[in-house]
């Protein structure tokens, strides 16, 4: 353990603390890869360590809390550095101490023999403790899991290290795979614009719900599952809330019933417009089995390409930025109208199903009551007077139900007719 001058320590370019946020500025990120320890690279790392994970343009309130704590109480826990002075643990604390003007930092020094694999393992073990001050952001956690998998560790071992289950680990890997796919698909033809990892920081719960819905539907119909995935990803990229994204329960139905006629003309690709598949030997053509998936992917590509260009407005031509903004707003407007209609239909459907569902619950309770009644009589523990009072209350409730169920019906169905007859006679037959 030593007291090391802060100006002799280097921020770690490989820290999982800000791995996703590095993509905030592609030019400076590339410089980090080529020369991470020059002043400009270190300044960029210092900026990211102080920034909000989901928006590096803003300062993180949690960093300010750490700043106040260090100012009031000083450094309680030592940092950890490599033999060359690269911070393994304590990067954020070092940034805060520098801002406070503190000249040195208490650190432990790792042996010179330690490899970067050893260093990363140590960082994870220290940062994933429950008592650390500032959690990894969601995407950085996913990247850390991916890195551990690349080292050949099993899902069970990684899950244990991250204090989660193997199933959750697999879910997280699926989500990161989809994020990487979205980033690659969002690249412009000249590769000047693309989505960034930090563009997904605020979508943790939406992505988890997507994975669960996709997995459930994929077991029944893989094509419909793919359409569901594409349209939900489009809605997520457009910035809709979790409750709105959830309204896309069946991608094919959502697009056909609510979305298709709201889309801009150039985005209105349907299965009929896709290339047909020729059946060998028969000389006939049929619609492609994945036409709906292709159309949904094309729509999502439009959304994410527009979002990527919109996010790079400061580095692309003004005319291209205006076109991207217009396309994004037009697509968001179409989804907004479609989701509003879908929401109203969902609420209407829920109201229609509410009364039958409550009656089904009541039937289940009565069935259980029969079992309880038999057991009580067998053990001679039934309170006959209380039971009789409860039956009278049931009769009152059934009378109210019969009054409302029979209102306005000239020819009631068999169930309502039975209810009216039973209550009208003053008892159940």
Coordinates of N, CA and C in Angstrom, one line a residue, residues 92-223:
X92 N -13.2 6.2 -10.8 CA -14.1 7.3 -10.5 C -13.6 8.1 -9.3
X93 N -13.1 7.4 -8.3 CA -12.6 8.1 -7.1 C -11.4 9.0 -7.4
X94 N -10.5 8.5 -8.3 CA -9.4 9.3 -8.8 C -9.8 10.6 -9.5
X95 N -10.9 10.4 -10.3 CA -11.4 11.6 -11.1 C -11.9 12.6 -10.1
X96 N -12.6 12.1 -9.1 CA -13.2 13.1 -8.1 C -12.1 13.7 -7.2
X97 N -11.1 13.0 -6.8 CA -10.0 13.5 -6.0 C -9.2 14.6 -6.8
X98 N -9.1 14.3 -8.1 CA -8.4 15.3 -8.9 C -9.2 16.6 -9.0
X99 N -10.5 16.5 -9.1 CA -11.3 17.7 -9.2 C -11.3 18.4 -7.9
X100 N -11.1 17.7 -6.8 CA -11.1 18.4 -5.5 C -9.7 19.0 -5.2
X101 N -8.7 18.7 -6.1 CA -7.4 19.2 -5.9 C -6.5 18.4 -4.9
X102 N -6.9 17.2 -4.6 CA -6.1 16.4 -3.7 C -4.9 15.9 -4.5
X103 N -3.7 16.0 -3.9 CA -2.5 15.7 -4.6 C -2.2 14.2 -4.8
X104 N -2.7 13.3 -3.9 CA -2.3 11.9 -3.9 C -3.5 11.0 -3.5
X105 N -3.3 9.7 -3.8 CA -4.4 8.8 -3.6 C -3.7 7.5 -3.0
X106 N -4.4 6.9 -2.0 CA -3.9 5.7 -1.4 C -4.2 4.5 -2.2
X107 N -3.3 3.7 -2.6 CA -3.5 2.6 -3.5 C -2.7 1.4 -3.2
X108 N -3.2 0.2 -3.6 CA -2.4 -1.0 -3.5 C -1.8 -1.2 -4.9
X109 N -0.7 -1.9 -5.0 CA 0.0 -2.1 -6.3 C 0.0 -3.6 -6.6
X110 N -0.5 -3.9 -7.8 CA -0.4 -5.3 -8.2 C 1.0 -5.7 -8.6
X111 N 1.3 -7.0 -8.5 CA 2.6 -7.5 -9.0 C 2.8 -7.2 -10.5
X112 N 4.0 -7.1 -10.9 CA 4.3 -6.8 -12.3 C 3.9 -8.0 -13.2
X113 N 3.8 -9.2 -12.6 CA 3.5 -10.4 -13.4 C 2.0 -10.5 -13.8
X114 N 1.2 -9.6 -13.3 CA -0.3 -9.8 -13.5 C -0.6 -9.4 -15.0
X115 N -1.4 -10.3 -15.6 CA -1.8 -10.0 -17.0 C -3.1 -9.2 -17.0
X116 N -3.5 -8.8 -18.2 CA -4.8 -8.0 -18.3 C -6.0 -8.9 -17.9
X117 N -5.9 -10.2 -18.2 CA -7.0 -11.1 -17.8 C -7.1 -11.1 -16.3
X118 N -6.0 -11.1 -15.6 CA -6.0 -11.1 -14.1 C -6.6 -9.8 -13.6
X119 N -6.1 -8.7 -14.3 CA -6.6 -7.3 -13.9 C -8.1 -7.2 -14.1
X120 N -8.6 -7.7 -15.2 CA -10.1 -7.6 -15.4 C -10.9 -8.4 -14.4
X121 N -10.3 -9.5 -14.1 CA -11.0 -10.4 -13.1 C -11.0 -9.7 -11.7
X122 N -9.9 -9.0 -11.4 CA -9.9 -8.3 -10.1 C -10.9 -7.2 -10.1
X123 N -10.9 -6.4 -11.2 CA -11.8 -5.3 -11.2 C -13.3 -5.7 -11.0
X124 N -13.6 -6.8 -11.7 CA -15.0 -7.3 -11.6 C -15.3 -7.7 -10.1
X125 N -14.4 -8.5 -9.5 CA -14.6 -9.0 -8.2 C -14.8 -7.8 -7.2
X126 N -14.1 -6.7 -7.4 CA -14.2 -5.6 -6.5 C -15.4 -4.7 -6.8
X127 N -15.7 -4.5 -8.1 CA -16.7 -3.6 -8.4 C -18.1 -4.2 -8.3
X128 N -18.2 -5.5 -8.3 CA -19.5 -6.2 -8.2 C -19.9 -6.5 -6.7
X129 N -19.1 -6.0 -5.8 CA -19.4 -6.2 -4.4 C -20.6 -5.3 -4.1
X130 N -21.4 -5.7 -3.1 CA -22.7 -5.0 -2.8 C -22.4 -3.7 -2.2
X131 N -21.2 -3.4 -1.7 CA -21.0 -2.2 -1.0 C -20.3 -1.1 -1.9
X132 N -20.2 -1.4 -3.2 CA -19.6 -0.4 -4.0 C -20.5 0.9 -4.2
X133 N -19.9 2.0 -4.4 CA -20.6 3.3 -4.4 C -21.4 3.5 -5.6
X134 N -20.9 3.1 -6.8 CA -21.6 3.5 -8.0 C -21.7 2.3 -8.9
X135 N -22.9 1.8 -9.2 CA -23.1 0.6 -10.0 C -22.6 0.7 -11.4
X136 N -22.2 -0.4 -12.0 CA -22.0 -0.4 -13.4 C -23.3 0.0 -14.1
X137 N -23.3 0.7 -15.2 CA -24.5 1.0 -16.0 C -24.9 -0.4 -16.6
X138 N -26.1 -0.4 -17.1 CA -26.7 -1.7 -17.6 C -25.9 -2.2 -18.8
X139 N -25.5 -1.4 -19.8 CA -24.8 -1.9 -20.9 C -23.4 -2.3 -20.5
X140 N -22.8 -1.6 -19.6 CA -21.4 -2.0 -19.2 C -21.4 -3.3 -18.5
X141 N -22.5 -3.6 -17.8 CA -22.6 -4.9 -17.1 C -22.7 -6.0 -18.2
X142 N -23.5 -5.7 -19.3 CA -23.6 -6.7 -20.3 C -22.2 -6.9 -21.0
X143 N -21.5 -5.9 -21.2 CA -20.2 -6.0 -21.8 C -19.2 -6.8 -21.0
X144 N -19.3 -6.6 -19.7 CA -18.4 -7.3 -18.7 C -18.8 -8.8 -18.8
X145 N -20.1 -9.1 -18.9 CA -20.4 -10.5 -19.0 C -19.9 -11.1 -20.3
X146 N -20.0 -10.4 -21.4 CA -19.5 -10.8 -22.7 C -18.0 -11.1 -22.6
X147 N -17.3 -10.2 -22.0 CA -15.9 -10.4 -21.9 C -15.5 -11.6 -21.1
X148 N -16.3 -11.9 -20.1 CA -16.0 -13.1 -19.3 C -16.3 -14.4 -20.1
X149 N -17.3 -14.3 -20.9 CA -17.6 -15.5 -21.8 C -16.5 -15.7 -22.8
X150 N -15.9 -14.6 -23.3 CA -14.8 -14.7 -24.3 C -13.6 -15.3 -23.7
X151 N -13.5 -15.3 -22.4 CA -12.4 -15.9 -21.7 C -12.6 -17.4 -21.5
X152 N -13.8 -17.9 -21.9 CA -14.0 -19.3 -21.9 C -14.7 -19.7 -20.6
X153 N -15.2 -18.8 -19.8 CA -15.9 -19.2 -18.5 C -17.3 -19.7 -18.8
X154 N -17.8 -20.6 -18.0 CA -19.1 -21.1 -18.3 C -20.2 -20.2 -17.8
X155 N -21.5 -20.3 -18.4 CA -22.6 -19.4 -17.9 C -22.8 -19.5 -16.4
X156 N -22.7 -20.7 -15.9 CA -22.9 -20.9 -14.4 C -21.9 -20.1 -13.6
X157 N -20.6 -20.2 -14.0 CA -19.6 -19.5 -13.3 C -19.7 -17.9 -13.4
X158 N -20.1 -17.5 -14.6 CA -20.3 -16.0 -14.8 C -21.5 -15.5 -14.1
X159 N -22.5 -16.3 -14.1 CA -23.7 -15.9 -13.3 C -23.4 -15.8 -11.8
X160 N -22.7 -16.7 -11.3 CA -22.3 -16.7 -9.9 C -21.5 -15.4 -9.6
X161 N -20.6 -15.1 -10.5 CA -19.7 -13.9 -10.3 C -20.5 -12.6 -10.3
X162 N -21.5 -12.6 -11.1 CA -22.4 -11.4 -11.3 C -23.6 -11.5 -10.3
X163 N -23.6 -12.5 -9.5 CA -24.7 -12.6 -8.5 C -26.0 -12.6 -9.1
X164 N -26.2 -13.5 -10.1 CA -27.4 -13.7 -10.8 C -27.6 -15.2 -11.1
X165 N -28.6 -15.5 -12.0 CA -28.8 -16.9 -12.3 C -28.3 -17.1 -13.8
X166 N -28.1 -18.4 -14.1 CA -27.7 -18.7 -15.5 C -28.8 -18.3 -16.5
X167 N -30.1 -18.4 -16.1 CA -31.1 -18.0 -17.1 C -31.1 -16.5 -17.3
X168 N -30.9 -15.7 -16.3 CA -30.8 -14.3 -16.5 C -29.5 -13.9 -17.3
X169 N -28.4 -14.7 -17.0 CA -27.2 -14.4 -17.8 C -27.5 -14.7 -19.3
X170 N -28.2 -15.7 -19.6 CA -28.5 -16.0 -21.1 C -29.4 -15.0 -21.6
X171 N -30.3 -14.5 -20.8 CA -31.2 -13.4 -21.3 C -30.4 -12.1 -21.6
X172 N -29.4 -11.8 -20.8 CA -28.5 -10.7 -21.0 C -27.7 -10.8 -22.2
X173 N -27.2 -12.0 -22.5 CA -26.4 -12.2 -23.7 C -27.2 -12.1 -24.9
X174 N -28.5 -12.5 -24.9 CA -29.4 -12.4 -26.0 C -29.6 -10.9 -26.3
X175 N -29.8 -10.1 -25.2 CA -30.1 -8.7 -25.4 C -28.9 -8.0 -26.0
X176 N -27.7 -8.3 -25.5 CA -26.5 -7.6 -26.1 C -26.3 -8.0 -27.5
X177 N -26.6 -9.2 -27.9 CA -26.5 -9.7 -29.3 C -27.5 -8.9 -30.1
X178 N -28.7 -8.6 -29.7 CA -29.7 -7.8 -30.4 C -29.2 -6.4 -30.5
X179 N -28.6 -5.9 -29.5 CA -28.1 -4.5 -29.5 C -27.0 -4.3 -30.5
X180 N -26.1 -5.3 -30.6 CA -25.0 -5.2 -31.5 C -25.6 -5.3 -33.0
X181 N -26.6 -6.2 -33.1 CA -27.2 -6.3 -34.5 C -27.9 -5.0 -34.9
X182 N -28.5 -4.3 -33.9 CA -29.2 -3.0 -34.2 C -28.1 -2.0 -34.6
X183 N -27.0 -2.0 -33.9 CA -26.0 -1.0 -34.2 C -25.4 -1.2 -35.6
X184 N -25.2 -2.5 -36.0 CA -24.6 -2.8 -37.3 C -25.6 -2.4 -38.4
X185 N -26.9 -2.8 -38.2 CA -27.9 -2.5 -39.2 C -28.2 -1.0 -39.3
X186 N -27.8 -0.2 -38.3 CA -28.1 1.2 -38.4 C -27.0 2.0 -39.1
X187 N -25.9 1.4 -39.5 CA -24.8 2.1 -40.1 C -25.3 2.6 -41.5
X188 N -24.9 3.8 -41.8 CA -25.2 4.4 -43.1 C -24.3 3.7 -44.2
X189 N -24.6 3.9 -45.4 CA -23.8 3.2 -46.5 C -22.3 3.6 -46.5
X190 N -22.1 4.9 -46.1 CA -20.7 5.3 -46.0 C -20.1 5.1 -44.6
X191 N -20.9 4.5 -43.7 CA -20.4 4.1 -42.4 C -20.1 5.3 -41.5
X192 N -20.7 6.4 -41.9 CA -20.4 7.7 -41.1 C -21.3 7.8 -39.9
X193 N -22.4 7.1 -39.9 CA -23.3 7.2 -38.7 C -23.8 5.8 -38.3
X194 N -24.1 5.7 -37.1 CA -24.6 4.4 -36.5 C -25.0 4.6 -35.1
X195 N -25.9 3.8 -34.6 CA -26.3 3.9 -33.2 C -25.1 3.5 -32.4
X196 N -25.2 3.9 -31.1 CA -24.1 3.7 -30.1 C -24.6 2.8 -29.0
X197 N -23.7 2.2 -28.3 CA -24.1 1.3 -27.2 C -24.9 2.2 -26.1
X198 N -24.5 3.4 -25.9 CA -25.2 4.2 -24.9 C -26.6 4.6 -25.3
X199 N -27.0 4.4 -26.6 CA -28.3 4.7 -27.0 C -29.3 3.7 -26.4
X200 N -28.8 2.6 -25.9 CA -29.7 1.6 -25.3 C -29.6 1.5 -23.8
X201 N -28.9 2.5 -23.2 CA -28.7 2.5 -21.7 C -30.1 2.6 -20.9
X202 N -31.0 3.3 -21.5 CA -32.2 3.6 -20.8 C -33.4 2.6 -21.0
X203 N -33.1 1.5 -21.7 CA -34.1 0.6 -22.2 C -34.1 -0.8 -21.5
X204 N -33.5 -0.9 -20.4 CA -33.2 -2.2 -19.7 C -34.5 -3.0 -19.6
X205 N -35.6 -2.5 -19.0 CA -36.8 -3.2 -18.8 C -37.5 -3.5 -20.0
X206 N -37.5 -2.6 -21.0 CA -38.2 -2.9 -22.3 C -37.5 -4.0 -23.0
X207 N -36.2 -4.1 -23.0 CA -35.4 -5.1 -23.6 C -35.7 -6.5 -23.0
X208 N -35.7 -6.5 -21.6 CA -36.0 -7.7 -20.9 C -37.4 -8.2 -21.2
X209 N -38.4 -7.3 -21.3 CA -39.7 -7.8 -21.6 C -39.8 -8.3 -23.1
X210 N -39.0 -7.6 -24.0 CA -39.0 -8.1 -25.3 C -38.4 -9.5 -25.4
X211 N -37.4 -9.8 -24.7 CA -36.8 -11.1 -24.7 C -37.8 -12.2 -24.2
X212 N -38.5 -11.9 -23.2 CA -39.5 -12.8 -22.6 C -40.6 -13.1 -23.6
X213 N -41.1 -12.0 -24.2 CA -42.2 -12.1 -25.2 C -41.8 -12.9 -26.4
X214 N -40.5 -12.5 -26.9 CA -40.0 -13.2 -28.1 C -39.8 -14.7 -27.9
X215 N -39.2 -15.0 -26.8 CA -39.0 -16.5 -26.5 C -40.3 -17.3 -26.4
X216 N -41.3 -16.7 -25.8 CA -42.6 -17.4 -25.6 C -43.2 -17.6 -27.0
X217 N -43.2 -16.5 -27.8 CA -43.8 -16.7 -29.2 C -43.0 -17.5 -30.1
X218 N -41.7 -17.5 -30.0 CA -40.8 -18.2 -30.9 C -41.1 -19.7 -30.8
X219 N -41.5 -20.2 -29.6 CA -41.7 -21.6 -29.4 C -43.0 -22.0 -30.2
X220 N -43.8 -21.1 -30.5 CA -45.1 -21.4 -31.2 C -45.0 -21.1 -32.7
X221 N -44.4 -19.9 -33.0 CA -44.4 -19.4 -34.4 C -43.2 -18.5 -34.6
X222 N -42.0 -19.0 -35.0 CA -40.8 -18.2 -35.2 C -41.0 -17.0 -36.0
X223 N -41.7 -17.1 -37.1 CA -41.9 -15.9 -38.0 C -42.6 -14.8 -37.3

